[in-house]
PDB file of C-alpha atoms in Angstrom:
ATOM      1  CA  MET A   1     106.078 108.292 100.409  1.00 59.00           C
ATOM      2  CA  ARG A   2     108.904 105.958 101.610  1.00 54.00           C
ATOM      3  CA  PHE A   3     111.997 104.278 100.601  1.00 49.00           C
ATOM      4  CA  ARG A   4     111.594 100.494  99.817  1.00 49.00           C
ATOM      5  CA  ASP A   5     112.868  98.360 102.617  1.00 46.00           C
ATOM      6  CA  GLU A   6     116.096  97.034 100.860  1.00 47.00           C
ATOM      7  CA  GLN A   7     117.076 100.642 100.426  1.00 43.00           C
ATOM      8  CA  LEU A   8     119.494 102.552 102.699  1.00 44.00           C
ATOM      9  CA  GLU A   9     120.585 101.568 106.148  1.00 52.00           C
ATOM     10  CA  PHE A  10     118.610 102.986 108.973  1.00 64.00           C
ATOM     11  CA  GLY A  11     119.773 106.273 110.295  1.00 75.00           C
ATOM     12  CA  PRO A  12     119.246 110.090 110.530  1.00 86.00           C
ATOM     13  CA  PRO A  13     116.956 112.038 108.534  1.00 91.00           C
ATOM     14  CA  ILE A  14     117.745 112.411 104.992  1.00 92.00           C
ATOM     15  CA  ARG A  15     116.930 114.614 101.782  1.00 95.00           C
ATOM     16  CA  ASN A  16     116.951 113.355  98.576  1.00 97.00           C
ATOM     17  CA  SER A  17     117.744 115.019  95.411  1.00 97.00           C
ATOM     18  CA  LEU A  18     114.828 117.239  95.130  1.00 97.00           C
ATOM     19  CA  GLY A  19     115.329 118.318  98.814  1.00 96.00           C
ATOM     20  CA  ILE A  20     112.290 115.991  99.838  1.00 97.00           C
ATOM     21  CA  GLU A  21     113.188 115.282 103.705  1.00 96.00           C
ATOM     22  CA  PHE A  22     112.615 111.698 105.079  1.00 95.00           C
ATOM     23  CA  SER A  23     112.463 110.924 108.839  1.00 94.00           C
ATOM     24  CA  PRO A  24     113.573 107.376 109.992  1.00 93.00           C
ATOM     25  CA  ILE A  25     110.912 105.156 111.473  1.00 93.00           C
ATOM     26  CA  PRO A  26     112.465 102.507 113.655  1.00 91.00           C
ATOM     27  CA  SER A  27     111.045  98.905 113.296  1.00 92.00           C
ATOM     28  CA  GLY A  28     108.723  97.803 116.255  1.00 92.00           C
ATOM     29  CA  THR A  29     105.372  96.316 117.316  1.00 93.00           C
ATOM     30  CA  PHE A  30     102.035  98.100 117.901  1.00 91.00           C
ATOM     31  CA  LEU A  31      98.415  97.658 117.991  1.00 89.00           C
ATOM     32  CA  ILE A  32      96.729  98.555 114.620  1.00 89.00           C
ATOM     33  CA  GLY A  33      93.204  99.655 114.657  1.00 85.00           C
ATOM     34  CA  SER A  34      90.997 100.833 117.632  1.00 83.00           C
ATOM     35  CA  PRO A  35      90.067  99.152 120.909  1.00 80.00           C
ATOM     36  CA  ASP A  36      86.323  97.880 121.165  1.00 80.00           C
ATOM     37  CA  SER A  37      85.734 100.904 123.874  1.00 78.00           C
ATOM     38  CA  GLU A  38      86.967 103.710 121.313  1.00 80.00           C
ATOM     39  CA  PRO A  39      84.212 106.329 120.200  1.00 78.00           C
ATOM     40  CA  GLY A  40      83.483 106.331 116.581  1.00 78.00           C
ATOM     41  CA  ARG A  41      84.802 102.872 115.995  1.00 80.00           C
ATOM     42  CA  ASP A  42      83.513 100.953 112.747  1.00 83.00           C
ATOM     43  CA  ALA A  43      81.686  98.142 113.676  1.00 82.00           C
ATOM     44  CA  ASP A  44      83.784  95.883 111.387  1.00 84.00           C
ATOM     45  CA  GLU A  45      87.127  97.205 112.856  1.00 84.00           C
ATOM     46  CA  ARG A  46      89.494  94.691 114.733  1.00 83.00           C
ATOM     47  CA  SER A  47      92.605  95.715 116.779  1.00 87.00           C
ATOM     48  CA  CYS A  48      95.522  93.271 116.488  1.00 90.00           C
ATOM     49  CA  GLU A  49      99.086  93.433 117.197  1.00 93.00           C
ATOM     50  CA  VAL A  50     101.535  94.245 114.061  1.00 94.00           C
ATOM     51  CA  THR A  51     105.203  94.017 114.006  1.00 95.00           C
ATOM     52  CA  ILE A  52     107.360  96.353 111.552  1.00 95.00           C
ATOM     53  CA  GLU A  53     110.266  94.246 111.337  1.00 93.00           C
ATOM     54  CA  ARG A  54     112.648  96.766 109.367  1.00 90.00           C
ATOM     55  CA  GLY A  55     112.969 100.251 109.978  1.00 90.00           C
ATOM     56  CA  PHE A  56     112.159 102.682 107.030  1.00 92.00           C
ATOM     57  CA  TYR A  57     112.338 106.463 105.842  1.00 93.00           C
ATOM     58  CA  LEU A  58     109.064 108.259 105.551  1.00 96.00           C
ATOM     59  CA  SER A  59     108.497 111.452 103.940  1.00 96.00           C
ATOM     60  CA  ALA A  60     108.405 114.057 106.677  1.00 94.00           C
ATOM     61  CA  PHE A  61     105.962 116.219 104.933  1.00 95.00           C
ATOM     62  CA  GLU A  62     103.344 115.889 102.152  1.00 96.00           C
ATOM     63  CA  ILE A  63     104.716 115.995  98.602  1.00 98.00           C
ATOM     64  CA  ARG A  64     104.733 119.955  97.688  1.00 97.00           C
ATOM     65  CA  GLN A  65     103.604 121.017  94.258  1.00 98.00           C
ATOM     66  CA  VAL A  66     107.006 122.034  93.241  1.00 98.00           C
ATOM     67  CA  HIS A  67     108.461 118.455  93.875  1.00 98.00           C
ATOM     68  CA  TYR A  68     105.443 116.836  91.850  1.00 98.00           C
ATOM     69  CA  ARG A  69     105.929 119.234  88.934  1.00 98.00           C
ATOM     70  CA  ALA A  70     109.731 118.422  88.872  1.00 98.00           C
ATOM     71  CA  VAL A  71     109.134 114.725  88.725  1.00 98.00           C
ATOM     72  CA  MET A  72     105.753 114.690  86.765  1.00 98.00           C
ATOM     73  CA  GLY A  73     106.044 117.522  84.445  1.00 98.00           C
ATOM     74  CA  VAL A  74     102.617 118.870  85.502  1.00 98.00           C
ATOM     75  CA  ASN A  75     100.551 120.190  88.622  1.00 97.00           C
ATOM     76  CA  PRO A  76      96.967 118.831  88.976  1.00 97.00           C
ATOM     77  CA  SER A  77      96.501 120.982  91.910  1.00 97.00           C
ATOM     78  CA  ALA A  78      93.412 123.239  92.312  1.00 96.00           C
ATOM     79  CA  HIS A  79      94.982 125.406  94.773  1.00 94.00           C
ATOM     80  CA  GLU A  80      98.272 126.070  93.157  1.00 95.00           C
ATOM     81  CA  HIS A  81     101.391 127.269  95.179  1.00 97.00           C
ATOM     82  CA  ASP A  82     104.864 125.594  95.020  1.00 96.00           C
ATOM     83  CA  GLN A  83     104.928 125.194  98.598  1.00 96.00           C
ATOM     84  CA  ASN A  84     101.475 123.672  98.940  1.00 96.00           C
ATOM     85  CA  PRO A  85     100.888 119.818  99.290  1.00 97.00           C
ATOM     86  CA  VAL A  86     100.063 118.392  95.814  1.00 97.00           C
ATOM     87  CA  GLU A  87      96.244 117.678  95.703  1.00 96.00           C
ATOM     88  CA  SER A  88      93.985 116.030  93.346  1.00 96.00           C
ATOM     89  CA  VAL A  89      95.834 113.170  92.652  1.00 97.00           C
ATOM     90  CA  SER A  90      94.778 109.360  92.666  1.00 97.00           C
ATOM     91  CA  TRP A  91      96.152 106.365  94.416  1.00 97.00           C
ATOM     92  CA  ALA A  92      97.480 105.575  90.860  1.00 98.00           C
ATOM     93  CA  ASP A  93      99.152 108.814  90.218  1.00 98.00           C
ATOM     94  CA  ALA A  94     100.802 108.577  93.608  1.00 98.00           C
ATOM     95  CA  VAL A  95     102.287 104.910  92.624  1.00 98.00           C
ATOM     96  CA  GLU A  96     103.439 106.598  89.215  1.00 98.00           C
ATOM     97  CA  PHE A  97     105.044 109.509  91.066  1.00 98.00           C
ATOM     98  CA  CYS A  98     107.167 106.950  93.239  1.00 98.00           C
ATOM     99  CA  GLU A  99     108.107 104.958  89.991  1.00 98.00           C
ATOM    100  CA  THR A 100     109.238 108.036  88.260  1.00 98.00           C
ATOM    101  CA  LEU A 101     111.025 109.369  91.167  1.00 98.00           C
ATOM    102  CA  SER A 102     112.791 106.186  91.506  1.00 98.00           C
ATOM    103  CA  GLY A 103     114.124 106.186  87.757  1.00 98.00           C
ATOM    104  CA  ARG A 104     115.549 109.516  88.115  1.00 98.00           C
ATOM    105  CA  ASP A 105     119.288 109.256  87.642  1.00 97.00           C
ATOM    106  CA  GLU A 106     120.242 110.972  90.829  1.00 97.00           C
ATOM    107  CA  GLU A 107     117.985 108.564  92.842  1.00 97.00           C
ATOM    108  CA  ARG A 108     119.170 105.614  91.114  1.00 96.00           C
ATOM    109  CA  MET A 109     122.729 106.536  91.453  1.00 96.00           C
ATOM    110  CA  ALA A 110     122.094 106.936  95.246  1.00 95.00           C
ATOM    111  CA  GLY A 111     120.599 103.691  95.501  1.00 93.00           C
ATOM    112  CA  ARG A 112     117.193 104.869  96.337  1.00 94.00           C
ATOM    113  CA  SER A 113     113.960 103.658  95.354  1.00 95.00           C
ATOM    114  CA  TYR A 114     110.314 104.737  96.356  1.00 97.00           C
ATOM    115  CA  ARG A 115     106.881 103.381  97.165  1.00 97.00           C
ATOM    116  CA  LEU A 116     103.885 104.281  99.163  1.00 97.00           C
ATOM    117  CA  PRO A 117     103.643 103.081 102.615  1.00 97.00           C
ATOM    118  CA  THR A 118     101.435 100.051 103.610  1.00 96.00           C
ATOM    119  CA  GLU A 119      98.343 100.782 105.745  1.00 94.00           C
ATOM    120  CA  ALA A 120     100.279  99.317 108.928  1.00 95.00           C
ATOM    121  CA  GLU A 121     103.498 101.434 108.203  1.00 96.00           C
ATOM    122  CA  TRP A 122     101.244 104.579 107.899  1.00 94.00           C
ATOM    123  CA  GLU A 123      99.493 103.968 111.044  1.00 92.00           C
ATOM    124  CA  TYR A 124     102.565 102.840 112.837  1.00 94.00           C
ATOM    125  CA  ALA A 125     104.389 106.165 111.877  1.00 93.00           C
ATOM    126  CA  CYS A 126     101.290 108.184 112.732  1.00 89.00           C
ATOM    127  CA  ARG A 127     100.875 106.662 116.265  1.00 86.00           C
ATOM    128  CA  ALA A 128     104.567 107.406 116.950  1.00 85.00           C
ATOM    129  CA  GLY A 129     104.625 104.905 119.867  1.00 85.00           C
ATOM    130  CA  THR A 130     101.235 106.553 121.370  1.00 83.00           C
ATOM    131  CA  THR A 131      98.353 104.172 122.597  1.00 82.00           C
ATOM    132  CA  SER A 132      95.833 107.045 122.898  1.00 81.00           C
ATOM    133  CA  MET A 133      92.744 107.690 120.522  1.00 80.00           C
ATOM    134  CA  TYR A 134      94.897 110.714 119.145  1.00 78.00           C
ATOM    135  CA  HIS A 135      98.432 111.354 119.199  1.00 77.00           C
ATOM    136  CA  PHE A 136      97.854 114.159 121.818  1.00 82.00           C
ATOM    137  CA  ALA A 137      95.352 112.410 123.901  1.00 81.00           C
ATOM    138  CA  ASP A 138      91.917 110.797 124.013  1.00 80.00           C
ATOM    139  CA  GLU A 139      89.900 113.830 124.156  1.00 80.00           C
ATOM    140  CA  GLN A 140      87.982 114.277 120.911  1.00 78.00           C
ATOM    141  CA  ALA A 141      86.962 117.861 121.945  1.00 80.00           C
ATOM    142  CA  ASP A 142      90.581 118.958 121.746  1.00 83.00           C
ATOM    143  CA  LEU A 143      90.849 117.483 118.194  1.00 82.00           C
ATOM    144  CA  SER A 144      90.356 120.944 116.583  1.00 85.00           C
ATOM    145  CA  ASN A 145      93.432 122.372 118.476  1.00 87.00           C
ATOM    146  CA  HIS A 146      95.585 119.593 116.695  1.00 84.00           C
ATOM    147  CA  ALA A 147      94.209 119.034 113.015  1.00 80.00           C
ATOM    148  CA  TRP A 148      91.628 120.270 110.319  1.00 79.00           C
ATOM    149  CA  PHE A 149      88.803 117.753 109.883  1.00 75.00           C
ATOM    150  CA  LYS A 150      85.056 117.438 108.883  1.00 74.00           C
ATOM    151  CA  THR A 151      82.455 115.274 110.387  1.00 69.00           C
TER     152      THR A 151
END
């Protein structure tokens, strides 16, 4: 989840009225997608240069169940615990969460509104200036030391 472009001047990390932390992501240019030589690349994938023209704030962590419940009044998660990330939500649920959070008095009064990041914004933030296959390097064998995944 991120703030809309027209909201807030770019600056240090912030917390909103629910205590959700947002990290600043500066503007910049990067190659989206993966190069032809990358293992596991989809045949129809193309790499191209993309410019993120305005810096933005992106939630530093997944939305926790306690925050989702505070905004939406329900917790759809199968693995309930307030500090766990909310799961079992659709894209439409996530959009509704952003819209509902944007409508809260505290957020409106602070001049904040929320939306989901675009695919380019998400990849740009995840890459964090790296050009390797993964944020830590190009070694797929080392992936299990950095992430949970299923092939």
